[in-house]
Each structure stands twice: as C-alpha cells, then as structure tokens.
Short mmCIF file of C-alpha atoms and ligand atoms in Angstrom, two decimals:
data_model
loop_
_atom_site.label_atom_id
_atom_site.label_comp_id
_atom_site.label_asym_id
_atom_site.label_seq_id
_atom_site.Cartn_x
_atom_site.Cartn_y
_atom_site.Cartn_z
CA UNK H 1 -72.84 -14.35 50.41
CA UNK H 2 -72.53 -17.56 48.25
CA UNK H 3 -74.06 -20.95 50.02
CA UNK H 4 -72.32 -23.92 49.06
CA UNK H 5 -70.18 -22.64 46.04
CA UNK H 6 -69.69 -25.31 43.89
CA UNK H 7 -65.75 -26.06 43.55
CA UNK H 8 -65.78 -28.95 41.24
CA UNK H 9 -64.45 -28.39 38.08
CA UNK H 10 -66.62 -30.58 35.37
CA UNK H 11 -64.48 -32.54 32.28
CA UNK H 12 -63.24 -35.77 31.79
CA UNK H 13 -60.52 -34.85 29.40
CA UNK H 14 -56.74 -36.24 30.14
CA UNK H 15 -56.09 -32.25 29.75
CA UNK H 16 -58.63 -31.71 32.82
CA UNK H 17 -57.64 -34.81 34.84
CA UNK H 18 -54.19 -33.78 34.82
CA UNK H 19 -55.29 -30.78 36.61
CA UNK H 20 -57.69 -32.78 38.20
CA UNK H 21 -54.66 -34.63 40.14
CA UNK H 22 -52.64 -31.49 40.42
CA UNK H 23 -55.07 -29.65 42.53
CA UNK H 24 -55.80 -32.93 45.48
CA UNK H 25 -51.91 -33.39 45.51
CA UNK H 26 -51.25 -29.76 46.07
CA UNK H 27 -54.84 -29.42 48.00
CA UNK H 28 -52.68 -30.93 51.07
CA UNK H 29 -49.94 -28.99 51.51
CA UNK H 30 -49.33 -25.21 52.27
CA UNK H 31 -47.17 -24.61 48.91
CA UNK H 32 -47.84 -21.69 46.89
CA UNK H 33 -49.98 -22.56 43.49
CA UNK H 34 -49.83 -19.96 40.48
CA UNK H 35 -52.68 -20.47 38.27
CA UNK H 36 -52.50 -19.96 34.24
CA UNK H 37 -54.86 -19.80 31.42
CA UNK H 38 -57.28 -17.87 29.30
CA UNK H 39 -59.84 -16.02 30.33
CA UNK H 40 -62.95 -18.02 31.50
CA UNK H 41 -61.06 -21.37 31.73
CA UNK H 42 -62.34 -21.94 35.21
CA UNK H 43 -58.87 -20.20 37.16
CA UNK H 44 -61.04 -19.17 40.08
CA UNK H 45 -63.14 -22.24 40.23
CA UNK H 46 -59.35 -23.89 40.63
CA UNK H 47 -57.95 -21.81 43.12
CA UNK H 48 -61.52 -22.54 44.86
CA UNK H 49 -60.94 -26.05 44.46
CA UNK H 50 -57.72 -26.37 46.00
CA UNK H 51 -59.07 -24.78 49.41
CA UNK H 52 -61.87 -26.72 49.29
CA UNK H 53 -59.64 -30.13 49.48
CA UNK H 54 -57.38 -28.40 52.01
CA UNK H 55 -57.01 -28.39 55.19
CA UNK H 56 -58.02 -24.66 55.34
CA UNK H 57 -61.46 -25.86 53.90
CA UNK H 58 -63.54 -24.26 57.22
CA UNK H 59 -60.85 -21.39 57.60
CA UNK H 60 -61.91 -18.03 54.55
CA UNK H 61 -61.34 -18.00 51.30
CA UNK H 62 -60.10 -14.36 50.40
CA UNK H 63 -60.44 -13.32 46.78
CA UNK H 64 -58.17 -10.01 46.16
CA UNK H 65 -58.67 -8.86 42.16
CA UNK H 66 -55.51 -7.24 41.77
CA UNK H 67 -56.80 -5.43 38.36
CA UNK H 68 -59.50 -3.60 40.10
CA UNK H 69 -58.81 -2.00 42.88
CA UNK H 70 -56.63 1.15 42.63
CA UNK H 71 -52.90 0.50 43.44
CA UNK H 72 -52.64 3.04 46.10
CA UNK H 73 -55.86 1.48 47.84
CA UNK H 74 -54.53 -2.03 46.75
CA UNK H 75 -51.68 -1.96 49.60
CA UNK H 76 -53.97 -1.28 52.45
CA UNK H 77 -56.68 -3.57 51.34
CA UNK H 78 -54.11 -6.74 51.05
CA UNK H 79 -52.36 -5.52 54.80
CA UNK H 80 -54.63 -3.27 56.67
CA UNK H 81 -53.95 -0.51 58.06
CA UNK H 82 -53.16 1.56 61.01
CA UNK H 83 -55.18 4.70 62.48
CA UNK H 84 -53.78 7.74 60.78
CA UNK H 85 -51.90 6.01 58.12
CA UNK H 86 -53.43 8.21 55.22
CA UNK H 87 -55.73 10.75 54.89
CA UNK H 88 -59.10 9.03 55.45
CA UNK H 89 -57.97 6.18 57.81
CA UNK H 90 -60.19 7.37 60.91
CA UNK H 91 -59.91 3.73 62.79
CA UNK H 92 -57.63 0.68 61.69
CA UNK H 93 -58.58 -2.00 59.89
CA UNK H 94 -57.50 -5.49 58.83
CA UNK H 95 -56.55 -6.39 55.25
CA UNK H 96 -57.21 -9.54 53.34
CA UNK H 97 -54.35 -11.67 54.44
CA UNK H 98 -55.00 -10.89 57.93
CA UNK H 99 -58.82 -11.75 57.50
CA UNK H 100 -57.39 -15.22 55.61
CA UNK H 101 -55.86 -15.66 58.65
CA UNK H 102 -55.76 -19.85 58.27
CA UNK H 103 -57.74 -19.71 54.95
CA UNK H 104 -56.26 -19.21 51.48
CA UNK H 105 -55.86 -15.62 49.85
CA UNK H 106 -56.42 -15.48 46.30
CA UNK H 107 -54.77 -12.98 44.15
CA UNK H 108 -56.16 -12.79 40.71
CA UNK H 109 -55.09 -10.26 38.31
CA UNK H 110 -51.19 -10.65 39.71
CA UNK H 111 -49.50 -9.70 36.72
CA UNK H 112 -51.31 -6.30 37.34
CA UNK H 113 -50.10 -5.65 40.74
CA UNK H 114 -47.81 -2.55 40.83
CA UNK H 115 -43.66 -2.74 41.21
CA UNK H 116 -43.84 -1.47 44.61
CA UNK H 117 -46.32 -4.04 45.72
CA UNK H 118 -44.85 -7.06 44.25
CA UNK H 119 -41.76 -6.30 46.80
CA UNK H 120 -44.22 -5.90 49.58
CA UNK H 121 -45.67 -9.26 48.71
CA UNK H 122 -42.15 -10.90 47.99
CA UNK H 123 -41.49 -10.06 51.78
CA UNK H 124 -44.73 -11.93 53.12
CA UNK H 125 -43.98 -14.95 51.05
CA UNK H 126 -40.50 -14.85 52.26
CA UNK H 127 -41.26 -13.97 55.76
CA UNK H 128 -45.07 -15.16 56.17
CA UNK H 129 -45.92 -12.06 58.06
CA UNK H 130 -47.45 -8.54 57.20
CA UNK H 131 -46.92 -4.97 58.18
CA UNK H 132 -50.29 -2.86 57.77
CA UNK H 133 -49.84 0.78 55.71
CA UNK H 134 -48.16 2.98 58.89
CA UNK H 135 -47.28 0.05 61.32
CA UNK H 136 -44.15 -0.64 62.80
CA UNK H 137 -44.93 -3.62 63.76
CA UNK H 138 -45.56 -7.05 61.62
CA UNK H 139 -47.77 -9.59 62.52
CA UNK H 140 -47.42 -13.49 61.70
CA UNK H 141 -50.60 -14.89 59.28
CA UNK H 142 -51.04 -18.53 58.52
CA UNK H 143 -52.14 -18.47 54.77
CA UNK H 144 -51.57 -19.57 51.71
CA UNK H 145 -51.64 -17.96 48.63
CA UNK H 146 -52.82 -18.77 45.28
CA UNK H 147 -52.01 -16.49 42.54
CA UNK H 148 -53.60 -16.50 38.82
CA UNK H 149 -53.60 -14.32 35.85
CA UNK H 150 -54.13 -15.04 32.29
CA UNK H 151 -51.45 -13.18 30.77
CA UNK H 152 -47.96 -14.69 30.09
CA UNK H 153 -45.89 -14.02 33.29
CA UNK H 154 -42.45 -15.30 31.88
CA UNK H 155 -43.20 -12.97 28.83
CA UNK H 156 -43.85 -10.01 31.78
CA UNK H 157 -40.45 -11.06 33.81
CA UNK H 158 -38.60 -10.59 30.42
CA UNK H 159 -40.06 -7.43 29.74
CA UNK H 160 -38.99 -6.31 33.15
CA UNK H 161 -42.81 -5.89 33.65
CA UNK H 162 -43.36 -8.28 36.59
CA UNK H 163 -40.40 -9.49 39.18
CA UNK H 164 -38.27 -12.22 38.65
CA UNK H 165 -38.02 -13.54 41.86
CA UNK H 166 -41.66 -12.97 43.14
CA UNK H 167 -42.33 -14.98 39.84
CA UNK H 168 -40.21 -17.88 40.88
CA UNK H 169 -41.62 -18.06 44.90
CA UNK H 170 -45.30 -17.75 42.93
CA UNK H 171 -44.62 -20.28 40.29
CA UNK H 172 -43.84 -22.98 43.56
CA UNK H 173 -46.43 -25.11 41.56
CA UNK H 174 -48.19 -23.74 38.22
CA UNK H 175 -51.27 -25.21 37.24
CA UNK H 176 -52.20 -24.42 33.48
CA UNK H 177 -56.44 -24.52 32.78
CA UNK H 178 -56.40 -25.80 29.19
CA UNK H 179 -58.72 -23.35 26.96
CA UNK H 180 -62.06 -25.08 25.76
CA UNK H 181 -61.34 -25.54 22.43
CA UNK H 182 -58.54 -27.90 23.07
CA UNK H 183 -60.86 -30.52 25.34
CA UNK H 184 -63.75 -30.19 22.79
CA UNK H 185 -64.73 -33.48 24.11
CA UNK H 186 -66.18 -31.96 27.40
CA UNK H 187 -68.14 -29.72 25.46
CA UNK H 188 -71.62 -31.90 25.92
CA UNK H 189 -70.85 -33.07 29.53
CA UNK H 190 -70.63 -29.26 29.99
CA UNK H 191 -73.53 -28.29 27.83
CA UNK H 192 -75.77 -31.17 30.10
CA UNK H 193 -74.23 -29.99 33.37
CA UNK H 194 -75.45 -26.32 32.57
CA UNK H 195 -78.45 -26.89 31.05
CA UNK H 196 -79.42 -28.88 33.86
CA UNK H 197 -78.47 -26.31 36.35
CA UNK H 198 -80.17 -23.23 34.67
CA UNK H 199 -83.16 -25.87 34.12
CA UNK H 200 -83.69 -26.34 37.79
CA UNK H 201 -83.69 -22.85 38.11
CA UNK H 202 -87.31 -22.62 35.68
CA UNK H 203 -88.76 -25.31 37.70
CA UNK H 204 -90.90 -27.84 35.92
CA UNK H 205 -89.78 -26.46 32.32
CA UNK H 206 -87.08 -28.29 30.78
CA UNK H 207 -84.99 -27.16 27.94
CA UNK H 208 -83.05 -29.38 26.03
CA UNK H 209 -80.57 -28.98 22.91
CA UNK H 210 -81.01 -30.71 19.01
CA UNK H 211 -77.90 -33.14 18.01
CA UNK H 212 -77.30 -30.28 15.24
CA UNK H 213 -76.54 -27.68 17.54
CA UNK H 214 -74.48 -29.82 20.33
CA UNK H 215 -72.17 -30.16 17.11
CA UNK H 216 -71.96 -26.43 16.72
CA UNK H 217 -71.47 -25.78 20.43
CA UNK H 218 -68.63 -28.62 19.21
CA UNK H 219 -67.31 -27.02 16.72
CA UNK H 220 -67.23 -23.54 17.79
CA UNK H 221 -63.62 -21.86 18.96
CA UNK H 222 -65.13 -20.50 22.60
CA UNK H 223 -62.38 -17.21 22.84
CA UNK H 224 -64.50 -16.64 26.12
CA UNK H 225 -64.01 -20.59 27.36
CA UNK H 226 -66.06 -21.90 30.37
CA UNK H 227 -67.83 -18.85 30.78
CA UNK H 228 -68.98 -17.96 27.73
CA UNK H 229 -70.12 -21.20 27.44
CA UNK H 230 -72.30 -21.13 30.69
CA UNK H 231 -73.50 -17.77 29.67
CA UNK H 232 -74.98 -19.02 26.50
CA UNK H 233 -76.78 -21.48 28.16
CA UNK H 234 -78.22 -19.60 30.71
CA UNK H 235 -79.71 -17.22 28.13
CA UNK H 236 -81.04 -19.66 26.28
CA UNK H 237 -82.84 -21.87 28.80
CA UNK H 238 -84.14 -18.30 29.94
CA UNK H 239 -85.26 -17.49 26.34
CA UNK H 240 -87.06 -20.87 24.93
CA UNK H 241 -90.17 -20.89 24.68
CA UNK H 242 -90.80 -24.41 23.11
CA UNK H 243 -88.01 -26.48 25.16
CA UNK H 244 -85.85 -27.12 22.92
CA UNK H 245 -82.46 -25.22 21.48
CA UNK H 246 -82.25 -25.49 17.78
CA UNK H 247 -79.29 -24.45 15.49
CA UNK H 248 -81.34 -20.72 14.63
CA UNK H 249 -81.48 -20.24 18.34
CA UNK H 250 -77.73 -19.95 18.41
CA UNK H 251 -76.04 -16.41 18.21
CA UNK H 252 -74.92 -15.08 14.92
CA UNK H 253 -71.45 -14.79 16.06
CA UNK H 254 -71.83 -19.40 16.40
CA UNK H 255 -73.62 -19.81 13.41
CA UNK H 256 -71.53 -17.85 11.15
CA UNK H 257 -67.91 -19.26 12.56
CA UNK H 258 -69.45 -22.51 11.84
CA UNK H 259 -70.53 -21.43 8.51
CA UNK H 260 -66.78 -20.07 7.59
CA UNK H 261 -65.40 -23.20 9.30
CA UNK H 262 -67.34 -25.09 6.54
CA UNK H 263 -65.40 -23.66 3.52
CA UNK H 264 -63.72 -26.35 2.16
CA UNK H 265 -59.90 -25.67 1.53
CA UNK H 266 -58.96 -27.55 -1.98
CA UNK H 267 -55.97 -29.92 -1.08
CA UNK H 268 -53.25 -30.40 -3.57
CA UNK H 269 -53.60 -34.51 -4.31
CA UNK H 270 -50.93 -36.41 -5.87
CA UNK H 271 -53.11 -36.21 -8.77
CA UNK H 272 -53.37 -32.76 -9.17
CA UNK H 273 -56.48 -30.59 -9.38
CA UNK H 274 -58.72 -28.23 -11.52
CA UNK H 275 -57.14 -24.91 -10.32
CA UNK H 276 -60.54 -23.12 -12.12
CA UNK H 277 -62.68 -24.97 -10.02
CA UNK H 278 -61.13 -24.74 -6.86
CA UNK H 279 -60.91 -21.32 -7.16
CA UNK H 280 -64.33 -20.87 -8.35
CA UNK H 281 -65.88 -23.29 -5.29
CA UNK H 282 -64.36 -21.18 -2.56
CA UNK H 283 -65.27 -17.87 -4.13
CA UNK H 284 -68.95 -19.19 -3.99
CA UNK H 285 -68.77 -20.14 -0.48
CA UNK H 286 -67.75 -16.71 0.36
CA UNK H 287 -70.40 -15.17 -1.86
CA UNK H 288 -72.83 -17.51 -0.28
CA UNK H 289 -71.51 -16.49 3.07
CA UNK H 290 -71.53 -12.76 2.56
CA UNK H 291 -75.31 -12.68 1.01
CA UNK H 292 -76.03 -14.74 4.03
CA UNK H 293 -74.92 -12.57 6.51
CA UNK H 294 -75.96 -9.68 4.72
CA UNK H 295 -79.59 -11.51 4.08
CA UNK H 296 -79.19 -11.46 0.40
CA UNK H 297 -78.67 -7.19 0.52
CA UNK H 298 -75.94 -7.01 -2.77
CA UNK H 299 -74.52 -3.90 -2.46
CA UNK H 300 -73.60 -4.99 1.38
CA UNK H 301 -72.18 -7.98 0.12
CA UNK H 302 -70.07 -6.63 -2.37
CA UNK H 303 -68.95 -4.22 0.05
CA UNK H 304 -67.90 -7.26 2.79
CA UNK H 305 -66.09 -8.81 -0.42
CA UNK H 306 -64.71 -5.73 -1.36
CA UNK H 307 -65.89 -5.88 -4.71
CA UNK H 308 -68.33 -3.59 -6.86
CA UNK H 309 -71.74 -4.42 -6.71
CA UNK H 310 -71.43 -4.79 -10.81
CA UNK H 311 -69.35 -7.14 -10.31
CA UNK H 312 -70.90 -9.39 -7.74
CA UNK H 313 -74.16 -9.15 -9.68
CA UNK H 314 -72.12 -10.98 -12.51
CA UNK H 315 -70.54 -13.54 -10.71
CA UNK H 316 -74.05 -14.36 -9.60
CA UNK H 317 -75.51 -14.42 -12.74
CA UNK H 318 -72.93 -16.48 -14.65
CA UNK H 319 -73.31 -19.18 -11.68
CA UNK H 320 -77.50 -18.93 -12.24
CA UNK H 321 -76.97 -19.68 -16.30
CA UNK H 322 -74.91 -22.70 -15.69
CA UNK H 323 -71.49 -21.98 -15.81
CA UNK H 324 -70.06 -24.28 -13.41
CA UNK H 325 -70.40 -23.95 -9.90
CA UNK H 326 -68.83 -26.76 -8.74
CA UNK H 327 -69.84 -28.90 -5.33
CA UNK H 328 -73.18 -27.97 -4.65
CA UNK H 329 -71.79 -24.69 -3.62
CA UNK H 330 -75.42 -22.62 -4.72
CA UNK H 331 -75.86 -19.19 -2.93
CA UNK H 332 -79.34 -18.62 -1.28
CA UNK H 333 -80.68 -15.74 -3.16
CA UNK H 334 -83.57 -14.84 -0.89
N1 ATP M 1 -64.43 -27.02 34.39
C1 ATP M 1 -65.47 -26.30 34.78
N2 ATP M 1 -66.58 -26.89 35.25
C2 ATP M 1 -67.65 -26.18 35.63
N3 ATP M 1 -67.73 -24.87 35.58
C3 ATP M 1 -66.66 -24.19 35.13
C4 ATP M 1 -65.47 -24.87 34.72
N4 ATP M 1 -64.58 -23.95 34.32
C5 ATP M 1 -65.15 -22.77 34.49
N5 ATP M 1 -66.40 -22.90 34.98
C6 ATP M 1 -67.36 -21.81 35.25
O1 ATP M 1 -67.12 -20.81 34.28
C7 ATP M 1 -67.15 -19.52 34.86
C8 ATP M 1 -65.79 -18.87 34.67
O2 ATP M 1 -64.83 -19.53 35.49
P1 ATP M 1 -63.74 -18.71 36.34
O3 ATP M 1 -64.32 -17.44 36.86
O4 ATP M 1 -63.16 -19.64 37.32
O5 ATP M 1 -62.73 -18.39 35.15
P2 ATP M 1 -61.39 -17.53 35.16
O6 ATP M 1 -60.38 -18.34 34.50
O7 ATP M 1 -61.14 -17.04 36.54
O8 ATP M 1 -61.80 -16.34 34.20
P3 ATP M 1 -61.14 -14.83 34.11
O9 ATP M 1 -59.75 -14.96 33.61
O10 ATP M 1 -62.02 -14.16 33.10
O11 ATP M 1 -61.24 -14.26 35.47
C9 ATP M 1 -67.52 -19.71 36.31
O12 ATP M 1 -68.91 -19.54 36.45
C10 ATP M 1 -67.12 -21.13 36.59
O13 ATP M 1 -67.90 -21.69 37.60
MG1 MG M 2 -61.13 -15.07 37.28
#
C-alpha cells in the first residue's frame, strides 16, 4: 500500500494554476470531474488531488483502469457480484464503487470502456446506485466519480465510438493537464523537485545537474510529459557516479532532438539571401548530424541521408578544400 501519496501537483505556470484553482473549487463539491491530457501529464496525480481536498479525503480512493481489465471481468469488478452470477463466482463480492462507498472512484482509461458498460455506468450516474452482475436488487453508494483518458472523447462521440450522453454527465467539469512542453518554464522547478526526491532516496550522495543540460531538459519536446521526465531523473541520480549530470549523461534520444532543433532554418529577409549558401549550411548540419549519430561510419551516413556513399565522400571533401561552408557549420570527422 502507498503511505502518504503525494497529491500535489508541482508548477507554477498560469497553465498549471488554472488547474491549480479548478481542482480546490471542484475539490468541495460532489460534481463529476472528467480529466484530459496526454499521457504522463499528471491525470492521476489530479484526480488524486481533488479527493485529497475533498471532503471524502479519509473515505477510499478507488482507481478502476478501464484499459486493462477484460470487459467481461470489467462489469463485475466496477459492481460486484452475486453468488452464482457466472461460472466461477463461488461467494459474492463487492465491486469498486461499492468499496468507494463515500470515497471517490476513479475511472481511467474511460474512452476504453465497452458500449454495454458505458449504459451500465450512465444508469449509476443518473441514479447513484448499482446493481451487482446477477442481482435484482440495487444498492445506493455515496461516490463520486472522476473519469480521465487521454484520447479525444468528442472525436470518440462523433465516431459513434463512445456515448453521447454518458460524455455530457462525465464532462460535468473537464479539467485539461497541459502537456510539458507547453509550461517549459516548470521544467527546472520539476527537475529540482525530482532530483531532490530520488536524492534522498541515496542518502548522503547528492546529484546535481550542469546549467548546459537544465537547458536541454528545456528544450527537449517530452512526448512522455511528467513521467518521462521523473523517469529520467531517477535513472540518472541512480547512475552518477561523480554527482553531477552533464549534457553526455543525457540519452541519445535528448541529445540528438536538441542537436536537430539546432539547425538553423534560413529566413527570407527583406533583403534577400544567398540561396547557395543557405542551402549549402543546412545540408552540412545534416551531414554533421548524420556522421554524428552514426560516429563518423560513412556508408551509415549516406545511408540515413539517402545518398551514395560516393557522394557523401565528395560533399565532404569539397567542404575540407575550402569551398565554402558557410557559418561555422564544420562536420566532426572523428
Ligand atoms: N505536476 C506534477 N508534479 C509532480 N509530479 C507529477 C506532476 N505531473 C505528473 N507527475 C508525476 O508523473 C507521473 C505520471 O503522472 P500520472 O500517472 O498522474 O500521469 P497520467 O496523466 O495519469 O499518465 P497516463 O495517461 O500515462 O496514465 C507520476 O509519477 C506523477 O506523480
Ligand atoms: Mg494515468
């Protein structure tokens, strides 16, 4: 079990406060929250959030992963069940809502949940009570429900995909996690609040990052968000040896993006430009990036080019006997 899970979300960007606000205003009522955003934008650590400021605070927190669990299985797990109701049901047992019973249930993954099972949760929300698999009877539960998925759910309602009114009685309030690369800003608060949290964890050793790499941790596009993030960070506190994370300790994966990122687009100006040597700056950048990555092997790098390896050698050797290559764009041959 987790001991005191930690429900704060960490940023000061406007993006962040705004949700910030969201979650204590909705934290105090019973309303049903839908939660959007890529993955690893902190969707769980949101829906935690909200029960922690409720009123429900000391009552459970029930995640259900919609995704994973089997949609036949999915059904009994969410309402129970009754002795008998299916091969295999030897005694009954209580589903999730029922053991949220004045807690929160949250149901992640909803954009996965099955047609038939959408209705069957329409008729809780509607009716705040739930029949277990082969029960007559329904019983009353005091819970709400937070819902979250990081696909587009309006794109799923047109496509027939997901319902349209079990969208709208989700959707009561939606609360959109901004991905990482659009509150860059929080990137070092984030970077010090991990680091300092994986540090703890190797006792009196304490790693710390170089001003060069915070900017590529900047700079970088984070598909994965939060998480991928935290991840990083927790590998590489586990895997410095001399304290202190340095640009080459970075993945490949960072240290190229930033690398491609660096390629300098020529701009049109008002006065014009020297098409040749526009042309002939950004073809060395990508030679320069494709020996890089290929650690100066030519025939690979014509091949990531998709040129012959004649004719990379040539481009190489006219830039070595002087012809211009403009803007200090020189390849590293080693
Ligand atoms: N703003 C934040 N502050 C601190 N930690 C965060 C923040 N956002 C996310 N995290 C951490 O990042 C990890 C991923 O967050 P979470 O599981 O809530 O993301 P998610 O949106 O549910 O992802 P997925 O869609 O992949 O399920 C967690 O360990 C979480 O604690
Ligand atoms: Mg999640």
């Amino acid at each position: 079990m987790q001991t005191t899970a930690q429900t704060q979300l960490i940023g000061q960007h406007s993006l962040i406060d705004r949700v910030q606000s969201l979650i204590r205003r909705v934290a105090v009522t019973d309303a049903t929250v839908l939660i959007l955003g890529e993955s690893g934008t902190g969707k769980e650590l949101a829906a935690r959030s909200v029960h922690s400021a409720s009123r429900r605070a000391d009552r459970p927190f029930i995640p259900v992963n919609c995704g994973a669990i089997p949609a036949d299985l999915l059904e009994s797990d969410m309402f129970g069940h009754e002795k008998g109701a299916f091969t295999g049901a030897v005694g009954a047992r209580a589903g999730m809502f029922q053991l949220a019973n004045g807690g929160t249930i949250f149901l992640d993954e909803i954009a996965e949940m099955s047609p038939v099972l959408q209705v069957k949760l329409l008729r809780v929300l509607q009716d705040r009570e739930v029949r277990p698999v082969g029960s007559d009877r329904a019983f009353k539960v005091d819970v709400r429900v937070v819902a979250a998925t990081n696909k587009d759910l309006g794109l799923q309602v047109e496509r027939g995909l997901f319902r349209e009114d079990l969208f709208y009685r989700l959707e009561v309030i939606p609360i959109t996690l901004p991905p990482l690369r659009e509150r860059r800003s929080d990137i070092p608060l984030l970077v010090k609040y991990f680091l300092d949290r994986h540090n703890q964890k190797r006792g009196d050793f304490h790693v710390s990052i170089t001003e060069e790499a915070m900017v590529h941790l900047w700079e970088y596009d984070w598909p994965g968000n939060v998480r991928e993030l935290e991840n990083l960070l927790e590998r590489l506190v586990i895997l410095s040896e001399d304290g202190l994370v340095r640009v080459e300790n970075l993945p490949p994966s960072i240290r190229s993006f930033i690398s491609e990122k660096k390629i300098p687009r020529p701009v049109l100006t008002e006065d014009g430009l020297d098409l040749t040597n526009a042309v002939e700056e950004f073809e060395n950048h990508l030679i320069e990036e494709a020996l890089r990555r290929t650690k100066g092997n030519k025939q690979a790098a014509a091949r990531l080019l998709g040129i012959k390896r004649t004719t990379l050698v040539a481009k190489l050797r006219r830039r070595r006997t002087g012809v211009p290559a403009t803007g200090g764009a020189r390849a590293e041959l080693t």
